[in-house]
Short mmCIF file of C-alpha atoms in Angstrom, two decimals:
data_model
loop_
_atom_site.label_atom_id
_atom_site.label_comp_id
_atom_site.label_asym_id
_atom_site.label_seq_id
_atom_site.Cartn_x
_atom_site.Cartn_y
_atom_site.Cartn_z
CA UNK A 60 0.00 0.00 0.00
CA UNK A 61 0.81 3.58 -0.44
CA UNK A 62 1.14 7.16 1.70
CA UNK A 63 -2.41 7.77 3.19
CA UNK A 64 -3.80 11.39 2.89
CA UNK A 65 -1.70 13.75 1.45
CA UNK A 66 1.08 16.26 3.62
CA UNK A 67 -0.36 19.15 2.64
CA UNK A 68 1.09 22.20 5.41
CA UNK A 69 -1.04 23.60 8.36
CA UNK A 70 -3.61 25.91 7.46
CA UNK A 71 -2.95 29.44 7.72
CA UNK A 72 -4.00 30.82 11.37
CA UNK A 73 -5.03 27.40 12.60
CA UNK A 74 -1.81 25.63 13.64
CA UNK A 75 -3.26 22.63 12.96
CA UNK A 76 -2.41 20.53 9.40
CA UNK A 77 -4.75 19.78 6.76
CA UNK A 78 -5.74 16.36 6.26
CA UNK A 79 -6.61 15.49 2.97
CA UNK A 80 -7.12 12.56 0.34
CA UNK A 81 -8.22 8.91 1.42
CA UNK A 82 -7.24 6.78 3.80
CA UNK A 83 -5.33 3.32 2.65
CA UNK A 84 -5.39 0.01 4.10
CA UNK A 85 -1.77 -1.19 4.30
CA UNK A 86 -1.30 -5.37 4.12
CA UNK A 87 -1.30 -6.76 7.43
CA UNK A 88 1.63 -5.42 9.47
CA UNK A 89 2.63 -8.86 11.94
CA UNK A 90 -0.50 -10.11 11.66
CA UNK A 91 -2.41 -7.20 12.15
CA UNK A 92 -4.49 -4.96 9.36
CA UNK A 93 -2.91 -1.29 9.62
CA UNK A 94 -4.43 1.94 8.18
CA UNK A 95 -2.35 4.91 6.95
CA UNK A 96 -3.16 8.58 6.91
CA UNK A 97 -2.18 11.26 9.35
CA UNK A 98 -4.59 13.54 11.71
CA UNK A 99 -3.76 16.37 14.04
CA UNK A 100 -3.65 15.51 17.50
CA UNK A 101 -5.98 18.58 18.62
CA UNK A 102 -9.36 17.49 20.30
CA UNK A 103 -12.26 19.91 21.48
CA UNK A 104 -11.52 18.04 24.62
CA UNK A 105 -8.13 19.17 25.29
CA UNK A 106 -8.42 22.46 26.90
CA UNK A 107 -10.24 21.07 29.80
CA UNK A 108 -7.93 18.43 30.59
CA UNK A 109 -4.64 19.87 29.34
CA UNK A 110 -2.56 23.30 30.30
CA UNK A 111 -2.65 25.89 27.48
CA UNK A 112 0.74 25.20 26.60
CA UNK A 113 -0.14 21.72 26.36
CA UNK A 114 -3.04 22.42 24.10
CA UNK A 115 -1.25 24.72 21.82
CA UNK A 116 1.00 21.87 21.27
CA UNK A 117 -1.18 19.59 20.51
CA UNK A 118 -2.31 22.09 18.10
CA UNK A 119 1.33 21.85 16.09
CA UNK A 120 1.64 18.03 16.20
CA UNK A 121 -0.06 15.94 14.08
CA UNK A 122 0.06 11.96 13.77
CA UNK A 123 1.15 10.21 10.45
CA UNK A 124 2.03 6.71 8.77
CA UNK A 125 5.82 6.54 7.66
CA UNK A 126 6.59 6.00 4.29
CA UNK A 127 9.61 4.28 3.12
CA UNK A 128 11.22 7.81 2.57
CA UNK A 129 11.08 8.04 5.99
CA UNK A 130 12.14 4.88 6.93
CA UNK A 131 15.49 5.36 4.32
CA UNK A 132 16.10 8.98 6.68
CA UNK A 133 15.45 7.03 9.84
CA UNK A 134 17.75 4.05 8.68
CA UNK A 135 20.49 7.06 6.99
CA UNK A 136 20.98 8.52 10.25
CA UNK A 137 20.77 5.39 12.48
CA UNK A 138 21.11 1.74 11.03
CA UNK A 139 20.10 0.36 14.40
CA UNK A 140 16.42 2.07 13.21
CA UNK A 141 13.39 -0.07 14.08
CA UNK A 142 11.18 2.15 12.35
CA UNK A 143 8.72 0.28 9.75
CA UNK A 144 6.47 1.45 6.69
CA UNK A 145 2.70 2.03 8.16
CA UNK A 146 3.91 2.47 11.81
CA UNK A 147 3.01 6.16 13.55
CA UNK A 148 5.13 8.97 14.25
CA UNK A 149 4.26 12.19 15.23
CA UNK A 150 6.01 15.29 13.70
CA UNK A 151 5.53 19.41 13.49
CA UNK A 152 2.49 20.24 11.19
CA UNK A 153 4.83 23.28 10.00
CA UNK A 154 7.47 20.70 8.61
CA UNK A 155 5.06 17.39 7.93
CA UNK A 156 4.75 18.47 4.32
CA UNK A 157 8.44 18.69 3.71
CA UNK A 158 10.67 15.56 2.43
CA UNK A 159 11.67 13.60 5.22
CA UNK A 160 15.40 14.59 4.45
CA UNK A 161 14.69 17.94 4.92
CA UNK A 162 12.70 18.13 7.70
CA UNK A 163 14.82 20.29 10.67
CA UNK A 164 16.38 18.64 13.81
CA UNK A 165 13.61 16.74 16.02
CA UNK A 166 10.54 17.70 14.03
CA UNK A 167 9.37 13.83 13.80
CA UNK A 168 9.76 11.14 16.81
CA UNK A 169 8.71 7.48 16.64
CA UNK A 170 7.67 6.41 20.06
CA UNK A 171 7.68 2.37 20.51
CA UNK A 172 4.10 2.51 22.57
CA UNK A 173 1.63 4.94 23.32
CA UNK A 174 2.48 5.34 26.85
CA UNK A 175 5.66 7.27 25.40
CA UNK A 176 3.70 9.36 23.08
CA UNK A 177 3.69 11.74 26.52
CA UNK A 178 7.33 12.90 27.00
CA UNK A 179 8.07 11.94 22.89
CA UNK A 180 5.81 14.78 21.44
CA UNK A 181 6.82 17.07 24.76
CA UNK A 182 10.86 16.41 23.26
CA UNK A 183 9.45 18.06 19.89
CA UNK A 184 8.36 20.75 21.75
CA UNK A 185 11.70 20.98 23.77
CA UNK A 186 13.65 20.58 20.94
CA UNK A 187 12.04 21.54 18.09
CA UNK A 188 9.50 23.98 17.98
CA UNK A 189 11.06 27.17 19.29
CA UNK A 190 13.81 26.86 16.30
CA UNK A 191 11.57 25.81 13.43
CA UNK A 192 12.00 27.90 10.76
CA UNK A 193 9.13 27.00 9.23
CA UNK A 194 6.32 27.89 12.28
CA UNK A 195 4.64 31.46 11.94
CA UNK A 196 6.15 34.21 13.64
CA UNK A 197 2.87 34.57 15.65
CA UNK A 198 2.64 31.32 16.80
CA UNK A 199 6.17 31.04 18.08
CA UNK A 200 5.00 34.12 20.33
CA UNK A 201 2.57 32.38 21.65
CA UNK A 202 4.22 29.36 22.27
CA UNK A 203 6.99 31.71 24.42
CA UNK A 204 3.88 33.19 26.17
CA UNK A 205 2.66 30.22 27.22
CA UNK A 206 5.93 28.76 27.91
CA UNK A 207 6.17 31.92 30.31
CA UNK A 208 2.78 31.29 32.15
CA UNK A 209 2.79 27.62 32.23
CA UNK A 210 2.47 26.76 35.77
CA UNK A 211 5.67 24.81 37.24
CA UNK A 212 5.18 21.07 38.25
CA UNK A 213 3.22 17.83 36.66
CA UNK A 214 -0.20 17.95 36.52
CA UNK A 215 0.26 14.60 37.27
CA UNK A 216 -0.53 10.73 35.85
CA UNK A 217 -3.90 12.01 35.05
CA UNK A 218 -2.43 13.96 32.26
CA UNK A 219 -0.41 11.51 30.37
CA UNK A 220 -3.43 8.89 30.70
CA UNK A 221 -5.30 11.47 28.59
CA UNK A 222 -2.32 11.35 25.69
CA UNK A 223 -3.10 7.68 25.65
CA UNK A 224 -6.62 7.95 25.65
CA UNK A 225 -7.00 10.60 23.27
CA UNK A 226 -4.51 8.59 21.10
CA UNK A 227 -7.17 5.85 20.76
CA UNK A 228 -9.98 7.89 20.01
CA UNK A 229 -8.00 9.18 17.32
CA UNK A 230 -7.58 5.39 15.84
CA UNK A 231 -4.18 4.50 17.51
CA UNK A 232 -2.95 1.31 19.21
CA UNK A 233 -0.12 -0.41 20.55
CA UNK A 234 1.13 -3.39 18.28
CA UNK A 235 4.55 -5.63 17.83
CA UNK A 236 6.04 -2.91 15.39
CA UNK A 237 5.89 0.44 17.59
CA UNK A 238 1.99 2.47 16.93
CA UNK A 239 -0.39 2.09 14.17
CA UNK A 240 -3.58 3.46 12.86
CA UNK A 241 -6.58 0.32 13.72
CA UNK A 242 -9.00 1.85 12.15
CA UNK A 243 -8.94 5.31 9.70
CA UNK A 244 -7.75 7.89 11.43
CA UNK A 245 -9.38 10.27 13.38
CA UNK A 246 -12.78 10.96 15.62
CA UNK A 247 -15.20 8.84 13.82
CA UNK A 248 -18.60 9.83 13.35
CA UNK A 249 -20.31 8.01 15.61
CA UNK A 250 -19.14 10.10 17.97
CA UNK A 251 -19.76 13.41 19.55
CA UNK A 252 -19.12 15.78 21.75
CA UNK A 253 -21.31 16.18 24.57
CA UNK A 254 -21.61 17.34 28.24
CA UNK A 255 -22.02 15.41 31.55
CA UNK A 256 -24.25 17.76 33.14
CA UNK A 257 -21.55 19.11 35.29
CA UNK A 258 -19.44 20.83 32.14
CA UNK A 259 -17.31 18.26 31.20
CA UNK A 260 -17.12 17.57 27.72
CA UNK A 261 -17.12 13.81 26.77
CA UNK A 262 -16.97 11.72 23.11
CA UNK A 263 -19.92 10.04 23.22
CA UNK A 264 -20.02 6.76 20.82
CA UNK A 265 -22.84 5.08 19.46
CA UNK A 266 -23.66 1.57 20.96
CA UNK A 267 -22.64 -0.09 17.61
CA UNK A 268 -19.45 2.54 16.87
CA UNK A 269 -17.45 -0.18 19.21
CA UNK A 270 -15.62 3.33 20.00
CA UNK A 271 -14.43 3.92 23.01
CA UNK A 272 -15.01 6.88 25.46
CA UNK A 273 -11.74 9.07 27.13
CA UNK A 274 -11.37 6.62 30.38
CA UNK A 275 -9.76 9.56 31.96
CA UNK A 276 -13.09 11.95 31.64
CA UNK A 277 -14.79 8.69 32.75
CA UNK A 278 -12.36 8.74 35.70
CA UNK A 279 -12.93 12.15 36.67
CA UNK A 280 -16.31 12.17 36.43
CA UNK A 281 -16.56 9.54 38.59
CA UNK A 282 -14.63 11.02 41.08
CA UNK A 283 -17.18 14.17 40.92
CA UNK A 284 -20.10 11.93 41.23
CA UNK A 285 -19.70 11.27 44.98
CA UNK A 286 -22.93 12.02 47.09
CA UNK A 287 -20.70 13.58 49.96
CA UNK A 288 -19.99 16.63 47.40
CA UNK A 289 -23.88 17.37 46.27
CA UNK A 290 -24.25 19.64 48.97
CA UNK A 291 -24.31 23.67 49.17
CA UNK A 292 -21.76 25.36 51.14
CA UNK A 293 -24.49 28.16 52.10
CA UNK A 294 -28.22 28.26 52.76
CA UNK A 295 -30.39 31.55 52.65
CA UNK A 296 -30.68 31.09 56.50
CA UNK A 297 -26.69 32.38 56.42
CA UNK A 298 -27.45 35.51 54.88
CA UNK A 299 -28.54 37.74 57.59
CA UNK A 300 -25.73 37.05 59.71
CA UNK A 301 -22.80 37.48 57.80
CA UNK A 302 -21.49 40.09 55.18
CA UNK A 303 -23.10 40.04 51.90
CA UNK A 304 -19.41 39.72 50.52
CA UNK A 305 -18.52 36.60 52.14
CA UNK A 306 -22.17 35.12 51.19
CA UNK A 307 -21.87 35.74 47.67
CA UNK A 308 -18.01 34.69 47.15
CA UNK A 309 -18.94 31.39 48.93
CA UNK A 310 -22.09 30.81 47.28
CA UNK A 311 -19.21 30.89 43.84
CA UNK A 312 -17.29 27.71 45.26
CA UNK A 313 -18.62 24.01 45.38
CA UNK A 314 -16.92 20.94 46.85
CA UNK A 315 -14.47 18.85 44.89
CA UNK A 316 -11.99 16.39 45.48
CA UNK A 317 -7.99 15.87 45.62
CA UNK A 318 -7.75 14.05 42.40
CA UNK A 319 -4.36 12.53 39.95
CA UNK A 320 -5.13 15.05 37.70
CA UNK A 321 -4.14 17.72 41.24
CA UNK A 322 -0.76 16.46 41.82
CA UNK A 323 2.32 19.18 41.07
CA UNK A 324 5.08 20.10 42.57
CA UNK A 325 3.53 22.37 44.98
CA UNK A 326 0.43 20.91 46.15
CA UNK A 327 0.63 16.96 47.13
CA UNK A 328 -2.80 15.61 49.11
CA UNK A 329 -4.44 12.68 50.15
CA UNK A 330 -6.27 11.21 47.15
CA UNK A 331 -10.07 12.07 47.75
CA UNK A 332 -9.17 14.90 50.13
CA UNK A 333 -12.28 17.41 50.58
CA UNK A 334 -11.76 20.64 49.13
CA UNK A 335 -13.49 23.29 47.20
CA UNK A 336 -13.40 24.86 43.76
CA UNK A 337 -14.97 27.66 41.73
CA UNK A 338 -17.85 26.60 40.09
CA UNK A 339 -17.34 28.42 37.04
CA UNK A 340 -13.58 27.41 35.72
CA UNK A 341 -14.50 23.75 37.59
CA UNK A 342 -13.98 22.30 33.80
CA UNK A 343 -11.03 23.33 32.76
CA UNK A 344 -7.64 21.86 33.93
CA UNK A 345 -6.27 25.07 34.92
CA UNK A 346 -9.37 25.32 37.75
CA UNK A 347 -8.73 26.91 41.06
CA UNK A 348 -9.24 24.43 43.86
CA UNK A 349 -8.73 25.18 47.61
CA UNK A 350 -8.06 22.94 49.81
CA UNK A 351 -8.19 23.75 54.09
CA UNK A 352 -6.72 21.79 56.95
CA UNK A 353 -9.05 23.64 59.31
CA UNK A 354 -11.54 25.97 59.97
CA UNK A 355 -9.14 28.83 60.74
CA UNK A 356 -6.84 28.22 57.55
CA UNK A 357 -10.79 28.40 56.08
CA UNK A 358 -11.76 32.02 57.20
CA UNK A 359 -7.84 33.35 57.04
CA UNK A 360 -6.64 32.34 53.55
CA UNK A 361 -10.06 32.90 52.40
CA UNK A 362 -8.48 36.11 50.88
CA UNK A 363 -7.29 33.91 48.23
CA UNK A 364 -10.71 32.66 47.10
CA UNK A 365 -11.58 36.26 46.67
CA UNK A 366 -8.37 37.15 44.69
CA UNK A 367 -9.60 34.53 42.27
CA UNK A 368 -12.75 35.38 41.70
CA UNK A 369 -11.69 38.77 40.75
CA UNK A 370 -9.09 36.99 38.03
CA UNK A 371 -11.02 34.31 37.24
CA UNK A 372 -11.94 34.14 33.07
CA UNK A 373 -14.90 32.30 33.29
CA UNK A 374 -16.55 34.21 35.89
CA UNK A 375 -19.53 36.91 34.51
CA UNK A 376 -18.48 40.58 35.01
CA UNK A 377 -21.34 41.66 36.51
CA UNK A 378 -20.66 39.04 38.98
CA UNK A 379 -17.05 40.44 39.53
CA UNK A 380 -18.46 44.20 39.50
CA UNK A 381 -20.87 42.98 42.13
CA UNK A 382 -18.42 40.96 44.59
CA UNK A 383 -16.11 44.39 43.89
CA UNK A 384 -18.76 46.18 45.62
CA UNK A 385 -19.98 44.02 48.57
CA UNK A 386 -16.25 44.12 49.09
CA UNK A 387 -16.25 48.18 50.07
CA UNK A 388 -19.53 47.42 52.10
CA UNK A 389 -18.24 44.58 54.15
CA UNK A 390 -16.56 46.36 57.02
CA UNK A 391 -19.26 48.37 57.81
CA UNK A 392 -21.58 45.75 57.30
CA UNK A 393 -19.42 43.16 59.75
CA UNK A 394 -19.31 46.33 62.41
CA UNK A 395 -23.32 45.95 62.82
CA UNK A 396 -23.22 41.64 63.27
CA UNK A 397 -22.57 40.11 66.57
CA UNK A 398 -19.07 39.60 67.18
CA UNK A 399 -17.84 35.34 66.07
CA UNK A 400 -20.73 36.07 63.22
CA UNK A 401 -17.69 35.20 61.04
CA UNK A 402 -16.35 32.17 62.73
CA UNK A 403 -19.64 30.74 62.89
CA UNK A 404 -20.25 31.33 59.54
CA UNK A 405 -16.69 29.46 58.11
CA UNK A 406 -17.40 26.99 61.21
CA UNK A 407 -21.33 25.71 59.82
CA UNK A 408 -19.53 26.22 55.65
CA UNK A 409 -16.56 23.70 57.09
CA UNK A 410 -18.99 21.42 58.90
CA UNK A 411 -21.34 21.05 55.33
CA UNK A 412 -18.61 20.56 53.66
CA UNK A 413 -17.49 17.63 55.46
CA UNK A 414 -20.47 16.03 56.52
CA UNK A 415 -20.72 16.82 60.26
CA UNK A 416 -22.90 18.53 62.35
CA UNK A 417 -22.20 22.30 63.02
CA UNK A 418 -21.84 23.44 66.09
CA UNK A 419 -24.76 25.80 68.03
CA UNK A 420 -23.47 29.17 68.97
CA UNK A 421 -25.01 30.88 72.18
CA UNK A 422 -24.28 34.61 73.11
CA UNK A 423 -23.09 35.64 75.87
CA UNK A 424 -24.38 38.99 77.78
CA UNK A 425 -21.14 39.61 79.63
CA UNK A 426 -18.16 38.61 77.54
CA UNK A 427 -19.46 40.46 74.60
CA UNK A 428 -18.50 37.66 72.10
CA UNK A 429 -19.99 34.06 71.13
CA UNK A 430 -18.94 30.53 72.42
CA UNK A 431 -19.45 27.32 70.43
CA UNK A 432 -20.65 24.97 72.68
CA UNK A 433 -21.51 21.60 70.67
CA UNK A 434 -25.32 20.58 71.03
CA UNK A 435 -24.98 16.89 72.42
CA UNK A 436 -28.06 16.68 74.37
CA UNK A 437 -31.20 18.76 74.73
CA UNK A 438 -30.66 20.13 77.69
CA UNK A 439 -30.38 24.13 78.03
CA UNK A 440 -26.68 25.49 77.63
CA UNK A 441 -24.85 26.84 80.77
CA UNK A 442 -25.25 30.18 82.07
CA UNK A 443 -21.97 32.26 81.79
CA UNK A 444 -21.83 33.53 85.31
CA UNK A 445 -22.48 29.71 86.54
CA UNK A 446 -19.66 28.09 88.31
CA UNK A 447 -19.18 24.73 87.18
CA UNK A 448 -20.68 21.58 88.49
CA UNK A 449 -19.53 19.70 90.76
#
């Protein structure tokens, strides 16, 4: 059999290659029936699973069937070269419609398996993108943008998992010869892209596609379906005994849990640790989650929550205009509550959260302040002048 689809370069403005011409069946490669063609690696999916810089490589990768050109360049350069006619490689869309011989330094890898297709396309990036001669002058920008906002640290197994899975949506398997297309190439139209109800975006397959679905959006869902995190952080009962700032900027956040896809350098919990997370950037990968060891880190980092919502993209402006302003009211307004309004308040939001029983608060005449005093039986709390028993 013969080259699939034809090389043409990436569209202008897109960053992502054209993929034209039919797809060929190549004769059985080991034993097993291999399709050719190529297909960018993009997916609607990837921006909320993947960092931006992530995404925007995807965006400038595309997967592609050697040819025996490429095998003679791979065999040229290295005769130990394993590399076989029909068997995936990924290259630079900017240089994947050049001869193979004159492609620049590191524009095309062959990884053996799809759990390398990770750190393989990540080594084009590394090593070949920012000196490609052939990549738009505006994309290289962005790419050193995004380089300088990309957030330090792995986003964890979660992340490469999605590679592989995204991989096989896109037609691509493991066999005895290194990858291969099993099927044409590409998301095939059985499926589509839907949401979960919660804003995740999934590829849905027909029940006779025999497609599968992302198992890491599976995973993740699943660890969002839990019962324990259906619950609001504030009821309308709250509002007239706190500031309308803190009422509102809660009412923003929802709980979550520690998850893979959490795990960086700077942040390492418990698997299924509570937390909480904005509601409206909850489904993309770059999502602010907070997670509290008590009720005092709670109501004293809780600056943080508000420091996000006033950056956060995905967050309506009126909203942000309207938090602004409860903002410049909330002093005044916390002046006129009884004082521990707002340690009761984080106290009951911390007790919600985790499933326990808050505390009853009972004020007291002389001391000018509130005591928690846990309700454990029905009997009247103790006077504050009362000396104790016994």
């Amino acid at each position: 059999g013969g080259e699939g689809g034809a090389r043409d370069g990436p569209e202008k403005g897109t960053g992502s290659a054209v993929v034209a011409g039919p797809c060929h069946i190549e004769e059985k490669m080991d034993g097993v029936r291999v399709f050719t063609g190529q297909v960018p690696l993009a997916l609607p999916e990837d921006p909320s699973f993947l960092s931006p810089l992530r995404v925007f490589l995807r965006r400038h990768v595309a997967a592609f069937s050697a040819t025996a050109d490429d095998v003679a360049v791979r065999l040229a350069h290295n005769a130990q070269s394993t590399v076989r006619i029909g068997q995936v490689g990924f290259a630079c869309v900017h240089c994947l419609g050049t001869s193979p011989g004159d492609r620049s330094n590191r524009a095309v890898c062959f990884p053996a398996t799809l759990e390398r297709l990770y750190q393989s396309v990540a080594d084009v990036q590394r090593f070949h993108l920012q000196e490609c001669a052939a990549m738009p002058p505006d994309a290289k920008a962005e790419m050193t943008r995004l380089q300088a906002d990309s957030a330090k640290g792995s986003r964890g197994l979660s992340t490469r998992q999605y590679w592989i899975d995204a991989a096989r949506v896109l037609g691509m398997r493991n066999g005895p010869a290194g990858i291969y297309f099993g099927r044409e190439p590409g998301v095939p139209k059985g499926c589509t892209v839907a949401g979960d109800g919660a804003g995740i975006p999934l590829l849905s397959a027909s029940p006779t596609s025999g497609i599968e679905r992302l198992d890491v959006i599976e995973q993740r869902k699943r660890n969002r379906g839990d019962e324990a995190l259906d619950v609001s952080l504030v009821n309308p009962e709250d509002r007239p005994d706190i500031a309308e700032f803190l009422y509102v900027v809660m009412d923003q956040l929802r709980p979550c849990k520690f998850t893979d896809a959490d795990r960086n350098k700077r942040r390492s919990k418990n698997l299924g640790t509570i937390g909480v997370e904005c509601k409206h950037c909850a489904h993309v990968i770059t999502g602010r989650k907070f997670f509290w060891s008590s009720i005092s880190a709670a109501e004293s980092n809780f600056v943080s929550v508000h420091q996000h919502m006033m950056k956060c993209q995905h967050i309506p402006e009126h909203l942000r205009d309207e938090i602004g302003r409860l903002k410049e009211l909330r002093r005044e307004q916390t002046a006129a509550l009884p004082s521990g309004s707002q340690k009761a308040f984080f106290t009951k939001v911390w007790h919600r959260l985790h499933g326990e029983d808050a505390p009853a608060f009972f004020p007291t005449e002389d001391a000018g302040r509130e005591l928690a005093v846990p309700v454990l039986s029905s009997s009247p709390p103790p006077s504050s002048g009362a000396p104790p028993p016994g």
